[in-house]
Structures are given as C-alpha cells and as structure tokens.
Short mmCIF file of N, CA and C in Angstrom, two decimals:
data_model
loop_
_atom_site.label_atom_id
_atom_site.label_comp_id
_atom_site.label_asym_id
_atom_site.label_seq_id
_atom_site.Cartn_x
_atom_site.Cartn_y
_atom_site.Cartn_z
N MET Y 1 143.94 57.74 50.84
CA MET Y 1 143.18 56.96 49.91
C MET Y 1 144.08 55.88 49.32
N LYS Y 2 143.55 54.70 49.22
CA LYS Y 2 144.33 53.59 48.68
C LYS Y 2 144.36 53.66 47.17
N GLY Y 3 145.30 52.97 46.56
CA GLY Y 3 145.48 52.99 45.12
C GLY Y 3 144.24 52.54 44.35
N ASN Y 4 143.60 51.47 44.79
CA ASN Y 4 142.41 50.97 44.11
C ASN Y 4 141.25 51.97 44.19
N GLU Y 5 141.08 52.59 45.34
CA GLU Y 5 140.01 53.58 45.51
C GLU Y 5 140.24 54.78 44.60
N CYS Y 6 141.48 55.21 44.52
CA CYS Y 6 141.82 56.35 43.67
C CYS Y 6 141.56 56.03 42.20
N ARG Y 7 141.96 54.85 41.76
CA ARG Y 7 141.72 54.43 40.38
C ARG Y 7 140.23 54.36 40.08
N THR Y 8 139.45 53.85 41.02
CA THR Y 8 138.01 53.75 40.85
C THR Y 8 137.38 55.13 40.69
N LEU Y 9 137.80 56.08 41.52
CA LEU Y 9 137.28 57.45 41.42
C LEU Y 9 137.65 58.08 40.09
N VAL Y 10 138.84 57.85 39.62
CA VAL Y 10 139.27 58.40 38.33
C VAL Y 10 138.44 57.81 37.20
N ILE Y 11 138.21 56.51 37.25
CA ILE Y 11 137.40 55.85 36.21
C ILE Y 11 135.98 56.39 36.22
N ILE Y 12 135.39 56.53 37.38
CA ILE Y 12 134.04 57.08 37.49
C ILE Y 12 133.99 58.50 36.94
N ALA Y 13 134.98 59.32 37.31
CA ALA Y 13 135.03 60.70 36.82
C ALA Y 13 135.15 60.74 35.30
N LEU Y 14 135.94 59.85 34.73
CA LEU Y 14 136.09 59.80 33.27
C LEU Y 14 134.80 59.36 32.58
N ILE Y 15 134.10 58.41 33.18
CA ILE Y 15 132.83 57.97 32.61
C ILE Y 15 131.81 59.10 32.64
N VAL Y 16 131.70 59.77 33.78
CA VAL Y 16 130.75 60.89 33.90
C VAL Y 16 131.11 62.00 32.92
N ALA Y 17 132.38 62.34 32.81
CA ALA Y 17 132.81 63.38 31.87
C ALA Y 17 132.51 62.97 30.44
N GLY Y 18 132.74 61.71 30.11
CA GLY Y 18 132.45 61.23 28.76
C GLY Y 18 130.97 61.31 28.43
N LEU Y 19 130.13 60.91 29.38
CA LEU Y 19 128.68 61.00 29.17
C LEU Y 19 128.23 62.46 29.06
N TRP Y 20 128.83 63.33 29.87
CA TRP Y 20 128.45 64.74 29.85
C TRP Y 20 128.81 65.37 28.50
N PHE Y 21 130.04 65.16 28.06
CA PHE Y 21 130.49 65.78 26.81
C PHE Y 21 129.88 65.14 25.57
N SER Y 22 129.39 63.93 25.69
CA SER Y 22 128.71 63.30 24.56
C SER Y 22 127.28 63.83 24.42
N GLY Y 23 126.80 64.53 25.42
CA GLY Y 23 125.46 65.12 25.37
C GLY Y 23 124.39 64.30 26.07
N ILE Y 24 124.72 63.12 26.50
CA ILE Y 24 123.71 62.26 27.15
C ILE Y 24 123.22 62.88 28.44
N VAL Y 25 124.12 63.34 29.29
CA VAL Y 25 123.73 63.94 30.57
C VAL Y 25 123.01 65.26 30.33
N SER Y 26 123.50 66.09 29.41
CA SER Y 26 122.84 67.38 29.12
C SER Y 26 121.43 67.17 28.62
N GLU Y 27 121.23 66.19 27.76
CA GLU Y 27 119.89 65.91 27.23
C GLU Y 27 118.97 65.44 28.35
N TRP Y 28 119.49 64.64 29.23
CA TRP Y 28 118.73 64.15 30.37
C TRP Y 28 118.32 65.32 31.28
N ILE Y 29 119.26 66.22 31.54
CA ILE Y 29 118.96 67.40 32.36
C ILE Y 29 117.90 68.26 31.68
N ALA Y 30 118.02 68.47 30.38
CA ALA Y 30 117.05 69.28 29.63
C ALA Y 30 115.65 68.67 29.71
N ARG Y 31 115.55 67.37 29.56
CA ARG Y 31 114.25 66.70 29.63
C ARG Y 31 113.60 66.89 31.00
N ILE Y 32 114.38 66.69 32.04
CA ILE Y 32 113.86 66.81 33.40
C ILE Y 32 113.47 68.27 33.71
N ALA Y 33 114.35 69.21 33.37
CA ALA Y 33 114.09 70.62 33.66
C ALA Y 33 112.89 71.13 32.88
N GLY Y 34 112.80 70.81 31.59
CA GLY Y 34 111.69 71.27 30.76
C GLY Y 34 110.37 70.70 31.22
N THR Y 35 110.34 69.41 31.48
CA THR Y 35 109.10 68.76 31.93
C THR Y 35 108.66 69.30 33.28
N SER Y 36 109.60 69.48 34.19
CA SER Y 36 109.26 70.03 35.51
C SER Y 36 108.70 71.44 35.39
N TYR Y 37 109.31 72.25 34.54
CA TYR Y 37 108.86 73.64 34.38
C TYR Y 37 107.43 73.70 33.87
N VAL Y 38 107.12 72.96 32.82
CA VAL Y 38 105.76 73.05 32.27
C VAL Y 38 104.72 72.42 33.19
N LYS Y 39 105.08 71.38 33.91
CA LYS Y 39 104.14 70.79 34.86
C LYS Y 39 103.84 71.76 35.99
N LYS Y 40 104.84 72.51 36.42
CA LYS Y 40 104.66 73.47 37.51
C LYS Y 40 103.87 74.70 37.05
N ASN Y 41 104.21 75.23 35.87
CA ASN Y 41 103.63 76.50 35.43
C ASN Y 41 102.39 76.38 34.56
N PHE Y 42 102.18 75.24 33.93
CA PHE Y 42 101.04 75.06 33.03
C PHE Y 42 100.35 73.73 33.31
N SER Y 43 100.13 73.44 34.57
CA SER Y 43 99.62 72.13 34.97
C SER Y 43 98.28 71.78 34.33
N GLU Y 44 97.41 72.77 34.14
CA GLU Y 44 96.09 72.50 33.58
C GLU Y 44 96.17 71.99 32.12
N MET Y 45 97.23 72.34 31.43
CA MET Y 45 97.38 71.91 30.04
C MET Y 45 97.81 70.44 29.94
N GLN Y 46 98.29 69.88 31.03
CA GLN Y 46 98.75 68.50 31.10
C GLN Y 46 99.76 68.20 29.98
N LEU Y 47 100.79 69.02 29.91
CA LEU Y 47 101.83 68.86 28.90
C LEU Y 47 102.75 67.69 29.25
N GLU Y 48 103.06 66.90 28.24
CA GLU Y 48 104.00 65.79 28.38
C GLU Y 48 105.12 65.97 27.36
N GLY Y 49 106.34 65.77 27.79
CA GLY Y 49 107.47 65.84 26.86
C GLY Y 49 107.43 64.66 25.91
N ILE Y 50 107.48 64.94 24.61
CA ILE Y 50 107.42 63.84 23.64
C ILE Y 50 108.74 63.62 22.92
N SER Y 51 109.58 64.66 22.85
CA SER Y 51 110.90 64.46 22.24
C SER Y 51 111.82 65.61 22.61
N ILE Y 52 113.09 65.32 22.48
CA ILE Y 52 114.12 66.34 22.71
C ILE Y 52 115.29 66.01 21.80
N GLU Y 53 115.85 67.04 21.19
CA GLU Y 53 117.02 66.85 20.34
C GLU Y 53 117.81 68.14 20.27
N TYR Y 54 119.08 68.01 19.95
CA TYR Y 54 119.92 69.19 19.78
C TYR Y 54 119.59 69.84 18.44
N ALA Y 55 119.35 71.14 18.45
CA ALA Y 55 119.03 71.88 17.23
C ALA Y 55 120.17 72.83 16.89
N ASP Y 56 120.89 72.51 15.82
CA ASP Y 56 122.01 73.36 15.39
C ASP Y 56 121.57 74.79 15.12
N VAL Y 57 120.38 74.95 14.60
CA VAL Y 57 119.87 76.28 14.25
C VAL Y 57 119.84 77.20 15.46
N TYR Y 58 119.45 76.66 16.60
CA TYR Y 58 119.33 77.48 17.81
C TYR Y 58 120.57 77.40 18.69
N GLY Y 59 121.36 76.35 18.53
CA GLY Y 59 122.51 76.15 19.40
C GLY Y 59 122.09 75.67 20.78
N ASP Y 60 120.88 75.19 20.90
CA ASP Y 60 120.31 74.67 22.14
C ASP Y 60 119.54 73.41 21.82
N TYR Y 61 118.95 72.84 22.85
CA TYR Y 61 118.06 71.70 22.63
C TYR Y 61 116.68 72.21 22.27
N LEU Y 62 115.95 71.43 21.50
CA LEU Y 62 114.56 71.71 21.17
C LEU Y 62 113.75 70.62 21.83
N ILE Y 63 112.83 71.05 22.71
CA ILE Y 63 111.99 70.10 23.42
C ILE Y 63 110.55 70.29 22.96
N LEU Y 64 109.89 69.17 22.68
CA LEU Y 64 108.50 69.20 22.22
C LEU Y 64 107.59 68.62 23.28
N PHE Y 65 106.45 69.29 23.46
CA PHE Y 65 105.44 68.87 24.42
C PHE Y 65 104.13 68.65 23.68
N GLU Y 66 103.31 67.77 24.22
CA GLU Y 66 101.98 67.57 23.69
C GLU Y 66 101.00 67.75 24.84
N ASP Y 67 99.89 68.48 24.58
CA ASP Y 67 98.90 68.69 25.63
C ASP Y 67 97.81 67.61 25.57
N LYS Y 68 96.88 67.70 26.50
CA LYS Y 68 95.83 66.68 26.61
C LYS Y 68 94.93 66.64 25.39
N ASP Y 69 94.91 67.72 24.59
CA ASP Y 69 94.08 67.77 23.38
C ASP Y 69 94.83 67.36 22.12
N GLY Y 70 96.11 67.00 22.27
CA GLY Y 70 96.91 66.58 21.12
C GLY Y 70 97.65 67.69 20.43
N ASN Y 71 97.58 68.93 20.95
CA ASN Y 71 98.33 70.05 20.39
C ASN Y 71 99.81 69.91 20.76
N THR Y 72 100.67 70.27 19.86
CA THR Y 72 102.11 70.16 20.09
C THR Y 72 102.73 71.54 20.22
N TYR Y 73 103.63 71.67 21.19
CA TYR Y 73 104.34 72.92 21.44
C TYR Y 73 105.83 72.62 21.51
N GLY Y 74 106.63 73.51 20.99
CA GLY Y 74 108.07 73.33 21.04
C GLY Y 74 108.75 74.58 21.54
N CYS Y 75 109.84 74.41 22.25
CA CYS Y 75 110.64 75.55 22.66
C CYS Y 75 112.08 75.09 22.88
N THR Y 76 112.96 76.05 22.87
CA THR Y 76 114.35 75.75 23.11
C THR Y 76 114.61 75.66 24.61
N ILE Y 77 115.65 74.93 24.94
CA ILE Y 77 116.09 74.87 26.33
C ILE Y 77 117.61 74.81 26.31
N GLY Y 78 118.23 75.64 27.07
CA GLY Y 78 119.69 75.73 27.08
C GLY Y 78 120.17 76.40 28.34
N PRO Y 79 121.41 76.73 28.44
CA PRO Y 79 122.49 76.49 27.49
C PRO Y 79 122.88 75.02 27.48
N VAL Y 80 123.52 74.60 26.42
CA VAL Y 80 123.80 73.19 26.20
C VAL Y 80 124.55 72.52 27.35
N PRO Y 81 125.58 73.12 27.95
CA PRO Y 81 126.29 72.40 29.01
C PRO Y 81 125.40 72.05 30.22
N PHE Y 82 124.45 72.93 30.53
CA PHE Y 82 123.55 72.71 31.67
C PHE Y 82 122.19 73.31 31.34
N PRO Y 83 121.40 72.63 30.51
CA PRO Y 83 120.16 73.20 29.96
C PRO Y 83 118.99 73.22 30.94
N ILE Y 84 118.77 74.37 31.55
CA ILE Y 84 117.68 74.49 32.52
C ILE Y 84 116.76 75.68 32.24
N LYS Y 85 117.04 76.45 31.19
CA LYS Y 85 116.27 77.66 30.92
C LYS Y 85 115.54 77.51 29.59
N LEU Y 86 114.20 77.55 29.67
CA LEU Y 86 113.40 77.50 28.46
C LEU Y 86 113.47 78.85 27.76
N GLY Y 87 113.52 78.82 26.43
CA GLY Y 87 113.67 80.05 25.67
C GLY Y 87 112.64 80.18 24.57
N GLN Y 88 113.13 80.39 23.35
CA GLN Y 88 112.29 80.65 22.20
C GLN Y 88 111.20 79.57 22.08
N GLY Y 89 109.97 80.02 21.96
CA GLY Y 89 108.83 79.12 21.86
C GLY Y 89 108.00 79.08 23.13
N LEU Y 90 108.60 79.47 24.25
CA LEU Y 90 107.87 79.47 25.52
C LEU Y 90 106.71 80.46 25.49
N TYR Y 91 106.91 81.56 24.76
CA TYR Y 91 105.85 82.58 24.69
C TYR Y 91 104.56 82.00 24.12
N SER Y 92 104.64 81.13 23.13
CA SER Y 92 103.41 80.57 22.54
C SER Y 92 102.67 79.69 23.55
N ILE Y 93 103.40 78.99 24.39
CA ILE Y 93 102.76 78.19 25.45
C ILE Y 93 102.10 79.12 26.46
N GLU Y 94 102.81 80.17 26.86
CA GLU Y 94 102.26 81.14 27.82
C GLU Y 94 101.01 81.82 27.25
N GLU Y 95 101.06 82.19 25.98
CA GLU Y 95 99.93 82.86 25.34
C GLU Y 95 98.71 81.94 25.28
N TYR Y 96 98.91 80.72 24.86
CA TYR Y 96 97.79 79.75 24.79
C TYR Y 96 97.23 79.53 26.18
N TYR Y 97 98.09 79.39 27.17
CA TYR Y 97 97.66 79.17 28.54
C TYR Y 97 96.83 80.34 29.06
N SER Y 98 97.30 81.56 28.82
CA SER Y 98 96.57 82.73 29.31
C SER Y 98 95.23 82.91 28.59
N ASN Y 99 95.14 82.50 27.33
CA ASN Y 99 93.87 82.63 26.60
C ASN Y 99 92.84 81.59 27.00
N TYR Y 100 93.27 80.40 27.36
CA TYR Y 100 92.33 79.32 27.59
C TYR Y 100 92.24 78.81 29.02
N TYR Y 101 93.21 79.19 29.86
CA TYR Y 101 93.20 78.64 31.22
C TYR Y 101 93.23 79.71 32.32
N SER Y 102 93.41 80.95 31.99
CA SER Y 102 93.49 81.98 33.04
C SER Y 102 92.18 82.71 33.18
#
C-alpha cells in the first residue's frame, strides 16, 4: 500500500470512529432497525418512526412510532453501541396489535 492510500484509510477510519462514538451512527442504526422491525411485525398498524433520542433513564435509545390513527407508541432500542433490539415498551405495541389486528 502506498503512503497516500494508507493515510486516506486512516482518515476514513478516524471519521467513522468519530461518528460512531458521537452517537450519530448508533442513532442511525437504531432508526433503521426499529422501523424495519415494526414494519415487518406490525405492518397492518402502518407505524412510522417519528423520533429517536438517547434516554439516560433507560441507558438506551427511545424510539417513538405513530400509527395510521395518530396513536403514539414508544419503546427502547439498544444496546447503545449497536442498537438492534427493541425492549421496554414493545409489549404495549404487541398487545394493541393482538387486540385489534389478530
């Protein structure tokens, strides 16, 4: 590898690491994972992600969804370094879904 190529790779790696540790990449992953999960498992509810933020109380991200009727649902998604697992709050979505769509 030539010197310029090596420097370029190091700079790219530093930028990616900086974005990851600043939370930008983790938040992006959480948004994509959460939205994909609810679209796959609760498609009839037509849930759309409306916001996501880090919640100190839970130590995870809190993602909010709104359904086609304007109802809002929230649940945690974590772990923070690679947030792909929905947690607290998912039960209320599952319960509403089973009562009205199953």
